[in-house]
mmCIF file of N, CA and C in Angstrom:
data_model
loop_
_atom_site.group_PDB
_atom_site.id
_atom_site.type_symbol
_atom_site.label_atom_id
_atom_site.label_comp_id
_atom_site.label_asym_id
_atom_site.label_seq_id
_atom_site.Cartn_x
_atom_site.Cartn_y
_atom_site.Cartn_z
ATOM 1 N N GLN A 1 28.688 -4.719 -0.692
ATOM 2 C CA GLN A 1 28.016 -5.041 0.558
ATOM 3 C C GLN A 1 26.734 -4.235 0.683
ATOM 4 N N VAL A 2 25.752 -4.869 1.295
ATOM 5 C CA VAL A 2 24.454 -4.225 1.530
ATOM 6 C C VAL A 2 24.079 -4.437 2.983
ATOM 7 N N GLN A 3 23.596 -3.389 3.605
ATOM 8 C CA GLN A 3 23.083 -3.483 4.961
ATOM 9 C C GLN A 3 21.572 -3.248 4.937
ATOM 10 N N LEU A 4 20.854 -4.073 5.695
ATOM 11 C CA LEU A 4 19.398 -3.975 5.769
ATOM 12 C C LEU A 4 18.982 -3.780 7.223
ATOM 13 N N VAL A 5 18.161 -2.788 7.466
ATOM 14 C CA VAL A 5 17.697 -2.522 8.829
ATOM 15 C C VAL A 5 16.174 -2.491 8.829
ATOM 16 N N GLU A 6 15.579 -3.436 9.570
ATOM 17 C CA GLU A 6 14.122 -3.513 9.652
ATOM 18 C C GLU A 6 13.604 -2.724 10.839
ATOM 19 N N SER A 7 12.368 -2.301 10.733
ATOM 20 C CA SER A 7 11.692 -1.641 11.849
ATOM 21 C C SER A 7 10.191 -1.801 11.670
ATOM 22 N N GLY A 8 9.447 -1.518 12.744
ATOM 23 C CA GLY A 8 8.000 -1.515 12.646
ATOM 24 C C GLY A 8 7.303 -2.686 13.296
ATOM 25 N N GLY A 9 8.056 -3.651 13.792
ATOM 26 C CA GLY A 9 7.419 -4.775 14.460
ATOM 27 C C GLY A 9 6.847 -4.359 15.807
ATOM 28 N N GLY A 10 6.129 -5.283 16.428
ATOM 29 C CA GLY A 10 5.564 -4.990 17.733
ATOM 30 C C GLY A 10 4.448 -5.933 18.085
ATOM 31 N N LEU A 11 3.702 -5.548 19.108
ATOM 32 C CA LEU A 11 2.579 -6.334 19.592
ATOM 33 C C LEU A 11 1.279 -5.676 19.149
ATOM 34 N N VAL A 12 0.390 -6.478 18.572
ATOM 35 C CA VAL A 12 -0.879 -5.956 18.084
ATOM 36 C C VAL A 12 -1.958 -7.001 18.339
ATOM 37 N N GLN A 13 -3.174 -6.536 18.507
ATOM 38 C CA GLN A 13 -4.279 -7.471 18.687
ATOM 39 C C GLN A 13 -4.723 -8.032 17.346
ATOM 40 N N ALA A 14 -5.318 -9.185 17.382
ATOM 41 C CA ALA A 14 -5.853 -9.796 16.170
ATOM 42 C C ALA A 14 -6.818 -8.828 15.487
ATOM 43 N N GLY A 15 -6.674 -8.739 14.166
ATOM 44 C CA GLY A 15 -7.477 -7.807 13.397
ATOM 45 C C GLY A 15 -6.796 -6.474 13.175
ATOM 46 N N GLY A 16 -5.713 -6.241 13.880
ATOM 47 C CA GLY A 16 -4.993 -4.986 13.768
ATOM 48 C C GLY A 16 -4.037 -4.961 12.587
ATOM 49 N N SER A 17 -3.285 -3.866 12.512
ATOM 50 C CA SER A 17 -2.374 -3.658 11.391
ATOM 51 C C SER A 17 -0.990 -3.257 11.892
ATOM 52 N N LEU A 18 -0.004 -3.581 11.102
ATOM 53 C CA LEU A 18 1.370 -3.130 11.315
ATOM 54 C C LEU A 18 1.991 -2.835 9.956
ATOM 55 N N ARG A 19 2.938 -1.927 9.960
ATOM 56 C CA ARG A 19 3.703 -1.632 8.751
ATOM 57 C C ARG A 19 5.177 -1.806 9.053
ATOM 58 N N LEU A 20 5.777 -2.761 8.364
ATOM 59 C CA LEU A 20 7.210 -3.011 8.508
ATOM 60 C C LEU A 20 7.980 -2.225 7.451
ATOM 61 N N SER A 21 9.152 -1.764 7.841
ATOM 62 C CA SER A 21 10.033 -1.056 6.912
ATOM 63 C C SER A 21 11.398 -1.719 6.902
ATOM 64 N N CYS A 22 12.039 -1.688 5.766
ATOM 65 C CA CYS A 22 13.397 -2.220 5.631
ATOM 66 C C CYS A 22 14.200 -1.234 4.800
ATOM 67 N N ALA A 23 15.158 -0.595 5.444
ATOM 68 C CA ALA A 23 15.989 0.395 4.763
ATOM 69 C C ALA A 23 17.307 -0.234 4.350
ATOM 70 N N ALA A 24 17.653 -0.072 3.085
ATOM 71 C CA ALA A 24 18.891 -0.625 2.550
ATOM 72 C C ALA A 24 19.950 0.460 2.408
ATOM 73 N N SER A 25 21.183 0.080 2.658
ATOM 74 C CA SER A 25 22.309 0.998 2.447
ATOM 75 C C SER A 25 23.489 0.195 1.918
ATOM 76 N N GLY A 26 24.469 0.895 1.377
ATOM 77 C CA GLY A 26 25.627 0.218 0.809
ATOM 78 C C GLY A 26 25.514 0.175 -0.704
ATOM 79 N N SER A 27 25.752 -0.985 -1.284
ATOM 80 C CA SER A 27 25.746 -1.154 -2.743
ATOM 81 C C SER A 27 24.320 -1.306 -3.258
ATOM 82 N N ILE A 28 23.514 -0.278 -3.023
ATOM 83 C CA ILE A 28 22.084 -0.382 -3.297
ATOM 84 C C ILE A 28 21.770 -0.415 -4.783
ATOM 85 N N VAL A 29 22.659 0.101 -5.626
ATOM 86 C CA VAL A 29 22.359 0.092 -7.058
ATOM 87 C C VAL A 29 22.371 -1.323 -7.614
ATOM 88 N N SER A 30 22.950 -2.246 -6.856
ATOM 89 C CA SER A 30 23.036 -3.628 -7.321
ATOM 90 C C SER A 30 21.912 -4.511 -6.788
ATOM 91 N N ILE A 31 20.999 -3.917 -6.016
ATOM 92 C CA ILE A 31 19.912 -4.713 -5.453
ATOM 93 C C ILE A 31 18.898 -5.035 -6.546
ATOM 94 N N LYS A 32 18.553 -6.295 -6.640
ATOM 95 C CA LYS A 32 17.531 -6.744 -7.582
ATOM 96 C C LYS A 32 16.207 -6.889 -6.812
ATOM 97 N N ASN A 33 15.862 -8.086 -6.436
ATOM 98 C CA ASN A 33 14.622 -8.303 -5.694
ATOM 99 C C ASN A 33 14.813 -7.991 -4.216
ATOM 100 N N MET A 34 13.716 -7.563 -3.575
ATOM 101 C CA MET A 34 13.683 -7.444 -2.116
ATOM 102 C C MET A 34 12.430 -8.148 -1.634
ATOM 103 N N GLY A 35 12.508 -8.663 -0.419
ATOM 104 C CA GLY A 35 11.358 -9.410 0.067
ATOM 105 C C GLY A 35 11.304 -9.497 1.571
ATOM 106 N N TRP A 36 10.191 -10.005 2.038
ATOM 107 C CA TRP A 36 9.967 -10.253 3.459
ATOM 108 C C TRP A 36 9.741 -11.744 3.681
ATOM 109 N N TYR A 37 10.411 -12.253 4.674
ATOM 110 C CA TYR A 37 10.251 -13.634 5.100
ATOM 111 C C TYR A 37 9.902 -13.621 6.586
ATOM 112 N N ARG A 38 9.402 -14.744 7.077
ATOM 113 C CA ARG A 38 9.121 -14.821 8.499
ATOM 114 C C ARG A 38 9.462 -16.220 9.015
ATOM 115 N N GLN A 39 9.758 -16.249 10.305
ATOM 116 C CA GLN A 39 10.077 -17.528 10.936
ATOM 117 C C GLN A 39 9.451 -17.555 12.320
ATOM 118 N N ALA A 40 8.556 -18.504 12.507
ATOM 119 C CA ALA A 40 7.928 -18.716 13.805
ATOM 120 C C ALA A 40 8.727 -19.776 14.564
ATOM 121 N N PRO A 41 8.625 -19.803 15.874
ATOM 122 C CA PRO A 41 9.372 -20.792 16.667
ATOM 123 C C PRO A 41 9.077 -22.220 16.212
ATOM 124 N N GLY A 42 10.131 -22.978 15.975
ATOM 125 C CA GLY A 42 9.982 -24.370 15.566
ATOM 126 C C GLY A 42 9.616 -24.577 14.121
ATOM 127 N N LYS A 43 9.552 -23.495 13.359
ATOM 128 C CA LYS A 43 9.182 -23.608 11.944
ATOM 129 C C LYS A 43 10.294 -23.078 11.055
ATOM 130 N N GLN A 44 10.239 -23.468 9.793
ATOM 131 C CA GLN A 44 11.219 -22.982 8.827
ATOM 132 C C GLN A 44 10.877 -21.552 8.404
ATOM 133 N N ARG A 45 11.893 -20.843 7.991
ATOM 134 C CA ARG A 45 11.683 -19.508 7.453
ATOM 135 C C ARG A 45 10.909 -19.627 6.142
ATOM 136 N N GLU A 46 9.920 -18.761 5.965
ATOM 137 C CA GLU A 46 9.080 -18.842 4.781
ATOM 138 C C GLU A 46 8.894 -17.469 4.146
ATOM 139 N N LEU A 47 8.671 -17.497 2.849
ATOM 140 C CA LEU A 47 8.419 -16.263 2.109
ATOM 141 C C LEU A 47 7.062 -15.692 2.515
ATOM 142 N N VAL A 48 7.034 -14.379 2.696
ATOM 143 C CA VAL A 48 5.783 -13.662 2.896
ATOM 144 C C VAL A 48 5.413 -12.944 1.603
ATOM 145 N N ALA A 49 6.347 -12.167 1.080
ATOM 146 C CA ALA A 49 6.116 -11.429 -0.162
ATOM 147 C C ALA A 49 7.451 -10.923 -0.679
ATOM 148 N N ASP A 50 7.545 -10.763 -1.995
ATOM 149 C CA ASP A 50 8.725 -10.120 -2.543
ATOM 150 C C ASP A 50 8.344 -9.226 -3.709
ATOM 151 N N ILE A 51 9.297 -8.395 -4.088
ATOM 152 C CA ILE A 51 9.041 -7.395 -5.125
ATOM 153 C C ILE A 51 10.314 -7.209 -5.938
ATOM 154 N N THR A 52 10.162 -7.147 -7.245
ATOM 155 C CA THR A 52 11.313 -6.952 -8.123
ATOM 156 C C THR A 52 11.670 -5.469 -8.204
ATOM 157 N N ARG A 53 12.805 -5.219 -8.826
ATOM 158 C CA ARG A 53 13.240 -3.834 -9.021
ATOM 159 C C ARG A 53 12.215 -3.063 -9.859
ATOM 160 N N GLU A 54 11.503 -3.799 -10.738
ATOM 161 C CA GLU A 54 10.500 -3.182 -11.605
ATOM 162 C C GLU A 54 9.145 -3.049 -10.925
ATOM 163 N N GLY A 55 9.027 -3.586 -9.701
ATOM 164 C CA GLY A 55 7.780 -3.441 -8.971
ATOM 165 C C GLY A 55 6.813 -4.605 -9.090
ATOM 166 N N VAL A 56 7.256 -5.696 -9.686
ATOM 167 C CA VAL A 56 6.397 -6.878 -9.780
ATOM 168 C C VAL A 56 6.393 -7.582 -8.426
ATOM 169 N N THR A 57 5.207 -7.870 -7.926
ATOM 170 C CA THR A 57 5.074 -8.435 -6.589
ATOM 171 C C THR A 57 4.651 -9.902 -6.613
ATOM 172 N N ASN A 58 4.958 -10.563 -5.520
ATOM 173 C CA ASN A 58 4.615 -11.973 -5.368
ATOM 174 C C ASN A 58 4.283 -12.189 -3.897
ATOM 175 N N TYR A 59 3.200 -12.909 -3.617
ATOM 176 C CA TYR A 59 2.761 -13.117 -2.241
ATOM 177 C C TYR A 59 2.566 -14.597 -1.951
ATOM 178 N N ALA A 60 2.897 -14.974 -0.738
ATOM 179 C CA ALA A 60 2.508 -16.293 -0.259
ATOM 180 C C ALA A 60 0.995 -16.294 -0.049
ATOM 181 N N ASP A 61 0.395 -17.467 -0.171
ATOM 182 C CA ASP A 61 -1.059 -17.567 -0.024
ATOM 183 C C ASP A 61 -1.537 -17.040 1.326
ATOM 184 N N SER A 62 -0.703 -17.217 2.345
ATOM 185 C CA SER A 62 -1.111 -16.833 3.694
ATOM 186 C C SER A 62 -1.373 -15.340 3.833
ATOM 187 N N GLY A 63 -0.746 -14.537 2.973
ATOM 188 C CA GLY A 63 -0.880 -13.088 3.109
ATOM 189 C C GLY A 63 -1.692 -12.408 2.014
ATOM 190 N N LYS A 64 -2.088 -13.171 1.021
ATOM 191 C CA LYS A 64 -2.831 -12.571 -0.095
ATOM 192 C C LYS A 64 -4.121 -11.920 0.396
ATOM 193 N N GLY A 65 -4.325 -10.700 -0.055
ATOM 194 C CA GLY A 65 -5.517 -9.969 0.351
ATOM 195 C C GLY A 65 -5.379 -9.230 1.667
ATOM 196 N N ARG A 66 -4.347 -9.538 2.431
ATOM 197 C CA ARG A 66 -4.135 -8.873 3.721
ATOM 198 C C ARG A 66 -2.834 -8.066 3.759
ATOM 199 N N PHE A 67 -1.818 -8.546 3.073
ATOM 200 C CA PHE A 67 -0.502 -7.916 3.097
ATOM 201 C C PHE A 67 -0.221 -7.225 1.767
ATOM 202 N N THR A 68 0.494 -6.122 1.843
ATOM 203 C CA THR A 68 0.907 -5.414 0.643
ATOM 204 C C THR A 68 2.372 -5.040 0.767
ATOM 205 N N ILE A 69 3.160 -5.452 -0.221
ATOM 206 C CA ILE A 69 4.568 -5.089 -0.255
ATOM 207 C C ILE A 69 4.739 -3.936 -1.238
ATOM 208 N N SER A 70 5.578 -2.993 -0.885
ATOM 209 C CA SER A 70 5.857 -1.870 -1.776
ATOM 210 C C SER A 70 7.320 -1.462 -1.625
ATOM 211 N N ARG A 71 7.778 -0.705 -2.585
ATOM 212 C CA ARG A 71 9.200 -0.355 -2.616
ATOM 213 C C ARG A 71 9.331 1.108 -3.008
ATOM 214 N N ASP A 72 10.075 1.845 -2.227
ATOM 215 C CA ASP A 72 10.379 3.245 -2.528
ATOM 216 C C ASP A 72 11.838 3.321 -2.934
ATOM 217 N N SER A 73 12.065 3.358 -4.222
ATOM 218 C CA SER A 73 13.443 3.339 -4.718
ATOM 219 C C SER A 73 14.213 4.584 -4.298
ATOM 220 N N ALA A 74 13.529 5.708 -4.200
ATOM 221 C CA ALA A 74 14.201 6.957 -3.813
ATOM 222 C C ALA A 74 14.747 6.869 -2.394
ATOM 223 N N LYS A 75 14.026 6.133 -1.516
ATOM 224 C CA LYS A 75 14.447 5.983 -0.126
ATOM 225 C C LYS A 75 15.153 4.661 0.118
ATOM 226 N N ASN A 76 15.290 3.852 -0.936
ATOM 227 C CA ASN A 76 15.937 2.542 -0.798
ATOM 228 C C ASN A 76 15.299 1.722 0.317
ATOM 229 N N THR A 77 13.987 1.754 0.329
ATOM 230 C CA THR A 77 13.232 1.120 1.401
ATOM 231 C C THR A 77 12.121 0.255 0.831
ATOM 232 N N VAL A 78 11.905 -0.874 1.469
ATOM 233 C CA VAL A 78 10.788 -1.738 1.123
ATOM 234 C C VAL A 78 9.880 -1.825 2.341
ATOM 235 N N TYR A 79 8.582 -1.855 2.081
ATOM 236 C CA TYR A 79 7.599 -1.859 3.151
ATOM 237 C C TYR A 79 6.727 -3.110 3.069
ATOM 238 N N LEU A 80 6.183 -3.493 4.194
ATOM 239 C CA LEU A 80 5.179 -4.549 4.230
ATOM 240 C C LEU A 80 4.031 -4.051 5.095
ATOM 241 N N GLN A 81 2.925 -3.731 4.454
ATOM 242 C CA GLN A 81 1.725 -3.337 5.172
ATOM 243 C C GLN A 81 0.925 -4.598 5.472
ATOM 244 N N MET A 82 0.683 -4.831 6.734
ATOM 245 C CA MET A 82 -0.022 -6.041 7.150
ATOM 246 C C MET A 82 -1.321 -5.646 7.841
ATOM 247 N N ASN A 83 -2.424 -6.065 7.256
ATOM 248 C CA ASN A 83 -3.753 -5.776 7.802
ATOM 249 C C ASN A 83 -4.438 -7.069 8.222
ATOM 250 N N SER A 84 -5.470 -6.929 9.017
ATOM 251 C CA SER A 84 -6.247 -8.099 9.472
ATOM 252 C C SER A 84 -5.337 -9.184 10.025
ATOM 253 N N LEU A 85 -4.437 -8.796 10.882
ATOM 254 C CA LEU A 85 -3.459 -9.732 11.415
ATOM 255 C C LEU A 85 -4.101 -10.813 12.256
ATOM 256 N N LYS A 86 -3.500 -11.988 12.194
ATOM 257 C CA LYS A 86 -3.983 -13.161 12.920
ATOM 258 C C LYS A 86 -2.884 -13.641 13.862
ATOM 259 N N PRO A 87 -3.249 -14.350 14.912
ATOM 260 C CA PRO A 87 -2.212 -14.887 15.804
ATOM 261 C C PRO A 87 -1.175 -15.735 15.070
ATOM 262 N N GLU A 88 -1.598 -16.435 14.040
ATOM 263 C CA GLU A 88 -0.647 -17.264 13.294
ATOM 264 C C GLU A 88 0.336 -16.454 12.459
ATOM 265 N N ASP A 89 0.139 -15.148 12.387
ATOM 266 C CA ASP A 89 1.122 -14.288 11.717
ATOM 267 C C ASP A 89 2.298 -13.945 12.640
ATOM 268 N N SER A 90 2.199 -14.317 13.894
ATOM 269 C CA SER A 90 3.272 -14.029 14.847
ATOM 270 C C SER A 90 4.553 -14.744 14.431
ATOM 271 N N ALA A 91 5.622 -13.994 14.342
ATOM 272 C CA ALA A 91 6.909 -14.540 13.902
ATOM 273 C C ALA A 91 7.936 -13.419 13.935
ATOM 274 N N VAL A 92 9.185 -13.803 13.714
ATOM 275 C CA VAL A 92 10.218 -12.811 13.420
ATOM 276 C C VAL A 92 10.204 -12.597 11.908
ATOM 277 N N TYR A 93 10.087 -11.357 11.506
ATOM 278 C CA TYR A 93 10.031 -11.005 10.098
ATOM 279 C C TYR A 93 11.392 -10.475 9.651
ATOM 280 N N TYR A 94 11.886 -11.048 8.565
ATOM 281 C CA TYR A 94 13.197 -10.699 8.039
ATOM 282 C C TYR A 94 13.078 -10.076 6.653
ATOM 283 N N CYS A 95 13.883 -9.083 6.427
ATOM 284 C CA CYS A 95 13.997 -8.476 5.108
ATOM 285 C C CYS A 95 15.160 -9.143 4.371
ATOM 286 N N LYS A 96 14.972 -9.370 3.091
ATOM 287 C CA LYS A 96 16.009 -9.986 2.272
ATOM 288 C C LYS A 96 16.201 -9.176 1.000
ATOM 289 N N ALA A 97 17.446 -9.042 0.594
ATOM 290 C CA ALA A 97 17.772 -8.389 -0.670
ATOM 291 C C ALA A 97 18.632 -9.321 -1.503
ATOM 292 N N ILE A 98 18.307 -9.422 -2.760
ATOM 293 C CA ILE A 98 19.137 -10.184 -3.692
ATOM 294 C C ILE A 98 20.002 -9.173 -4.428
ATOM 295 N N VAL A 99 21.298 -9.316 -4.273
ATOM 296 C CA VAL A 99 22.244 -8.346 -4.813
ATOM 297 C C VAL A 99 22.995 -8.960 -5.978
ATOM 298 N N ARG A 100 22.978 -8.262 -7.087
ATOM 299 C CA ARG A 100 23.652 -8.747 -8.287
ATOM 300 C C ARG A 100 25.116 -9.054 -7.991
ATOM 301 N N PHE A 101 25.535 -10.239 -8.401
ATOM 302 C CA PHE A 101 26.922 -10.738 -8.283
ATOM 303 C C PHE A 101 27.326 -11.086 -6.848
ATOM 304 N N LEU A 102 26.538 -10.686 -5.844
ATOM 305 C CA LEU A 102 26.942 -10.897 -4.449
ATOM 306 C C LEU A 102 26.080 -11.896 -3.702
ATOM 307 N N GLY A 103 24.826 -12.072 -4.144
ATOM 308 C CA GLY A 103 23.972 -13.042 -3.480
ATOM 309 C C GLY A 103 22.954 -12.407 -2.568
ATOM 310 N N ASP A 104 22.548 -13.177 -1.552
ATOM 311 C CA ASP A 104 21.463 -12.769 -0.666
ATOM 312 C C ASP A 104 22.001 -12.088 0.586
ATOM 313 N N TYR A 105 21.304 -11.023 0.987
ATOM 314 C CA TYR A 105 21.588 -10.345 2.246
ATOM 315 C C TYR A 105 20.321 -10.316 3.080
ATOM 316 N N TRP A 106 20.503 -10.430 4.400
ATOM 317 C CA TRP A 106 19.369 -10.475 5.322
ATOM 318 C C TRP A 106 19.505 -9.389 6.385
ATOM 319 N N GLY A 107 18.354 -8.898 6.823
ATOM 320 C CA GLY A 107 18.330 -8.005 7.964
ATOM 321 C C GLY A 107 18.365 -8.803 9.258
ATOM 322 N N GLN A 108 18.330 -8.092 10.366
ATOM 323 C CA GLN A 108 18.452 -8.742 11.665
ATOM 324 C C GLN A 108 17.127 -9.290 12.169
ATOM 325 N N GLY A 109 16.038 -8.886 11.554
ATOM 326 C CA GLY A 109 14.722 -9.374 11.938
ATOM 327 C C GLY A 109 14.007 -8.444 12.894
ATOM 328 N N THR A 110 12.684 -8.468 12.810
ATOM 329 C CA THR A 110 11.850 -7.689 13.726
ATOM 330 C C THR A 110 10.676 -8.567 14.173
ATOM 331 N N GLN A 111 10.407 -8.550 15.460
ATOM 332 C CA GLN A 111 9.387 -9.440 16.024
ATOM 333 C C GLN A 111 7.994 -8.862 15.813
ATOM 334 N N VAL A 112 7.107 -9.711 15.339
ATOM 335 C CA VAL A 112 5.680 -9.372 15.240
ATOM 336 C C VAL A 112 4.915 -10.366 16.101
ATOM 337 N N THR A 113 4.139 -9.850 17.036
ATOM 338 C CA THR A 113 3.337 -10.702 17.900
ATOM 339 C C THR A 113 1.881 -10.247 17.813
ATOM 340 N N VAL A 114 1.015 -11.186 17.469
ATOM 341 C CA VAL A 114 -0.407 -10.895 17.337
ATOM 342 C C VAL A 114 -1.149 -11.639 18.436
ATOM 343 N N SER A 115 -1.795 -10.913 19.298
ATOM 344 C CA SER A 115 -2.524 -11.535 20.409
ATOM 345 C C SER A 115 -3.970 -11.796 20.006
ATOM 346 N N SER A 116 -4.512 -12.865 20.562
ATOM 347 C CA SER A 116 -5.889 -13.247 20.213
ATOM 348 C C SER A 116 -6.891 -12.589 21.147
#
């Protein structure tokens, strides 16, 4: 079992920055990829960025050049630095971990609201 706890969401003006954190606990040695997804009202959940255990990153087009995902293996934490935020970035942001032999685990989500 893996538990994921997100933090760092909030209200920010357009052009501002936020840093999301996701701390993992439990069977952390079995975690493979970790990532951030988001879901806006009335829309499907979508990938924002993910990172492999080896540090290889992948970004959705919407965040390229503005968002940076990183992983601190010592702290079992994944981060999402979001710069130049836009109102369309407003959503609930979820952390996801892919756990070997167990499947996908999700955090509870953290709200990001960007005002224009």
